[in-house]
Amino acid sequence: MTEPVARVRVDAWAWAVRLFPTRSAAGAACRAGHVRVNGDRAKPATAVGPGDEVRVRAGERERLVVVRRTLVKRVGAAVAVECYEDLTPPPPPREEVVVVARRARGAGRPTKRERREIERLRGH
């Protein structure tokens, strides 16, 4: 296991604790303004240490983590989760989409198979 260091680059740390799949993706996210350290936009070389708050936006999701231990080398997932405290709120529940059986206009009467599928969708 690697020895913890006092302060490290935010792109290297975010990659080491598996917030990003590659180091270059972590650096690109920093340059694009998707990474904030203690509320301020972070460049890839911004130093982070224990107690710093890192906010990462990846896609639709935003993660909020507090640095507990600093790493430079990438570690396994079990060790990585010990290096930060995840304060991300849970995502909102997904809304279920109801499937409505619709036939194309002018398609004629449904076949026996199509009628059975429509009844199965309606719950009959």
C-alpha positions as a Python dict, from the first residue, in 0.01 Angstrom:
ca = {
    (1, 'M'): (0, 0, 0),
    (2, 'T'): (124, 350, -72),
    (3, 'E'): (227, 591, 199),
    (4, 'P'): (-4, 894, 247),
    (5, 'V'): (141, 1230, 140),
    (6, 'A'): (55, 1567, 298),
    (7, 'R'): (-78, 1748, -14),
    (8, 'V'): (-122, 1619, -368),
    (9, 'R'): (-261, 1740, -701),
    (10, 'V'): (-641, 1721, -719),
    (11, 'D'): (-638, 1545, -1058),
    (12, 'A'): (-400, 1275, -931),
    (13, 'W'): (-597, 1227, -609),
    (14, 'A'): (-937, 1210, -782),
    (15, 'W'): (-800, 946, -1020),
    (16, 'A'): (-626, 754, -738),
    (17, 'V'): (-948, 722, -535),
    (18, 'R'): (-1146, 621, -847),
    (19, 'L'): (-1364, 929, -895),
    (20, 'F'): (-1246, 926, -1261),
    (21, 'P'): (-1151, 632, -1484),
    (22, 'T'): (-827, 792, -1610),
    (23, 'R'): (-587, 1061, -1496),
    (24, 'S'): (-639, 1251, -1820),
    (25, 'A'): (-1018, 1249, -1763),
    (26, 'A'): (-961, 1395, -1417),
    (27, 'G'): (-739, 1669, -1561),
    (28, 'A'): (-989, 1745, -1837),
    (29, 'A'): (-1272, 1774, -1582),
    (30, 'C'): (-1060, 2020, -1380),
    (31, 'R'): (-984, 2230, -1687),
    (32, 'A'): (-1354, 2230, -1783),
    (33, 'G'): (-1453, 2363, -1439),
    (34, 'H'): (-1627, 2045, -1320),
    (35, 'V'): (-1407, 2009, -1009),
    (36, 'R'): (-1420, 2246, -712),
    (37, 'V'): (-1201, 2239, -402),
    (38, 'N'): (-1347, 2415, -97),
    (39, 'G'): (-1593, 2597, -324),
    (40, 'D'): (-1334, 2735, -570),
    (41, 'R'): (-1276, 2611, -925),
    (42, 'A'): (-975, 2382, -927),
    (43, 'K'): (-700, 2358, -1186),
    (44, 'P'): (-543, 2012, -1225),
    (45, 'A'): (-242, 2117, -1014),
    (46, 'T'): (-451, 2249, -722),
    (47, 'A'): (-323, 2090, -401),
    (48, 'V'): (-562, 1901, -175),
    (49, 'G'): (-503, 1765, 171),
    (50, 'P'): (-698, 1600, 452),
    (51, 'G'): (-1012, 1796, 541),
    (52, 'D'): (-1056, 1959, 199),
    (53, 'E'): (-1398, 1940, 35),
    (54, 'V'): (-1393, 1826, -329),
    (55, 'R'): (-1703, 1864, -547),
    (56, 'V'): (-1698, 1667, -875),
    (57, 'R'): (-1960, 1695, -1149),
    (58, 'A'): (-1961, 1401, -1390),
    (59, 'G'): (-2253, 1383, -1632),
    (60, 'E'): (-2584, 1437, -1455),
    (61, 'R'): (-2445, 1349, -1113),
    (62, 'E'): (-2253, 1569, -870),
    (63, 'R'): (-2044, 1408, -596),
    (64, 'L'): (-1934, 1580, -278),
    (65, 'V'): (-1643, 1419, -93),
    (66, 'V'): (-1415, 1522, 193),
    (67, 'V'): (-1051, 1415, 170),
    (68, 'R'): (-950, 1185, 456),
    (69, 'R'): (-619, 1055, 318),
    (70, 'T'): (-409, 1166, 24),
    (71, 'L'): (-274, 924, -234),
    (72, 'V'): (-71, 955, -550),
    (73, 'K'): (-89, 597, -680),
    (74, 'R'): (-418, 436, -781),
    (75, 'V'): (-540, 183, -527),
    (76, 'G'): (-810, -82, -511),
    (77, 'A'): (-1173, 15, -462),
    (78, 'A'): (-1181, -114, -103),
    (79, 'V'): (-885, 107, -4),
    (80, 'A'): (-1007, 402, -213),
    (81, 'V'): (-1334, 443, -20),
    (82, 'E'): (-1135, 474, 304),
    (83, 'C'): (-953, 779, 165),
    (84, 'Y'): (-1260, 1001, 142),
    (85, 'E'): (-1594, 1060, 311),
    (86, 'D'): (-1880, 1068, 63),
    (87, 'L'): (-2134, 1341, 152),
    (88, 'T'): (-2326, 1313, -176),
    (89, 'P'): (-2703, 1325, -122),
    (90, 'P'): (-2890, 1024, -262),
    (91, 'P'): (-3030, 1068, -613),
    (92, 'P'): (-3402, 1142, -644),
    (93, 'P'): (-3620, 836, -710),
    (94, 'R'): (-3676, 754, -1073),
    (95, 'E'): (-4019, 808, -1214),
    (96, 'E'): (-4172, 504, -1376),
    (97, 'V'): (-4285, 549, -1732),
    (98, 'V'): (-4611, 373, -1816),
    (99, 'V'): (-4604, 200, -2151),
    (100, 'V'): (-4921, 257, -2349),
    (101, 'A'): (-4996, 21, -2633),
    (102, 'R'): (-5068, 221, -2948),
    (103, 'R'): (-5124, 97, -3296),
    (104, 'A'): (-5031, 281, -3609),
    (105, 'R'): (-5324, 452, -3771),
    (106, 'G'): (-5461, 246, -4057),
    (107, 'A'): (-5286, -73, -3948),
    (108, 'G'): (-5614, -265, -3936),
    (109, 'R'): (-5731, -496, -3665),
    (110, 'P'): (-5474, -648, -3431),
    (111, 'T'): (-5373, -1007, -3487),
    (112, 'K'): (-5432, -1266, -3218),
    (113, 'R'): (-5070, -1236, -3104),
    (114, 'E'): (-5088, -853, -3093),
    (115, 'R'): (-5420, -868, -2903),
    (116, 'R'): (-5264, -1096, -2639),
    (117, 'E'): (-4965, -861, -2603),
    (118, 'I'): (-5200, -564, -2559),
    (119, 'E'): (-5400, -751, -2293),
    (120, 'R'): (-5078, -850, -2114),
    (121, 'L'): (-4968, -483, -2107),
    (122, 'R'): (-5305, -373, -1973),
    (123, 'G'): (-5291, -641, -1702),
    (124, 'H'): (-5594, -846, -1812),
}
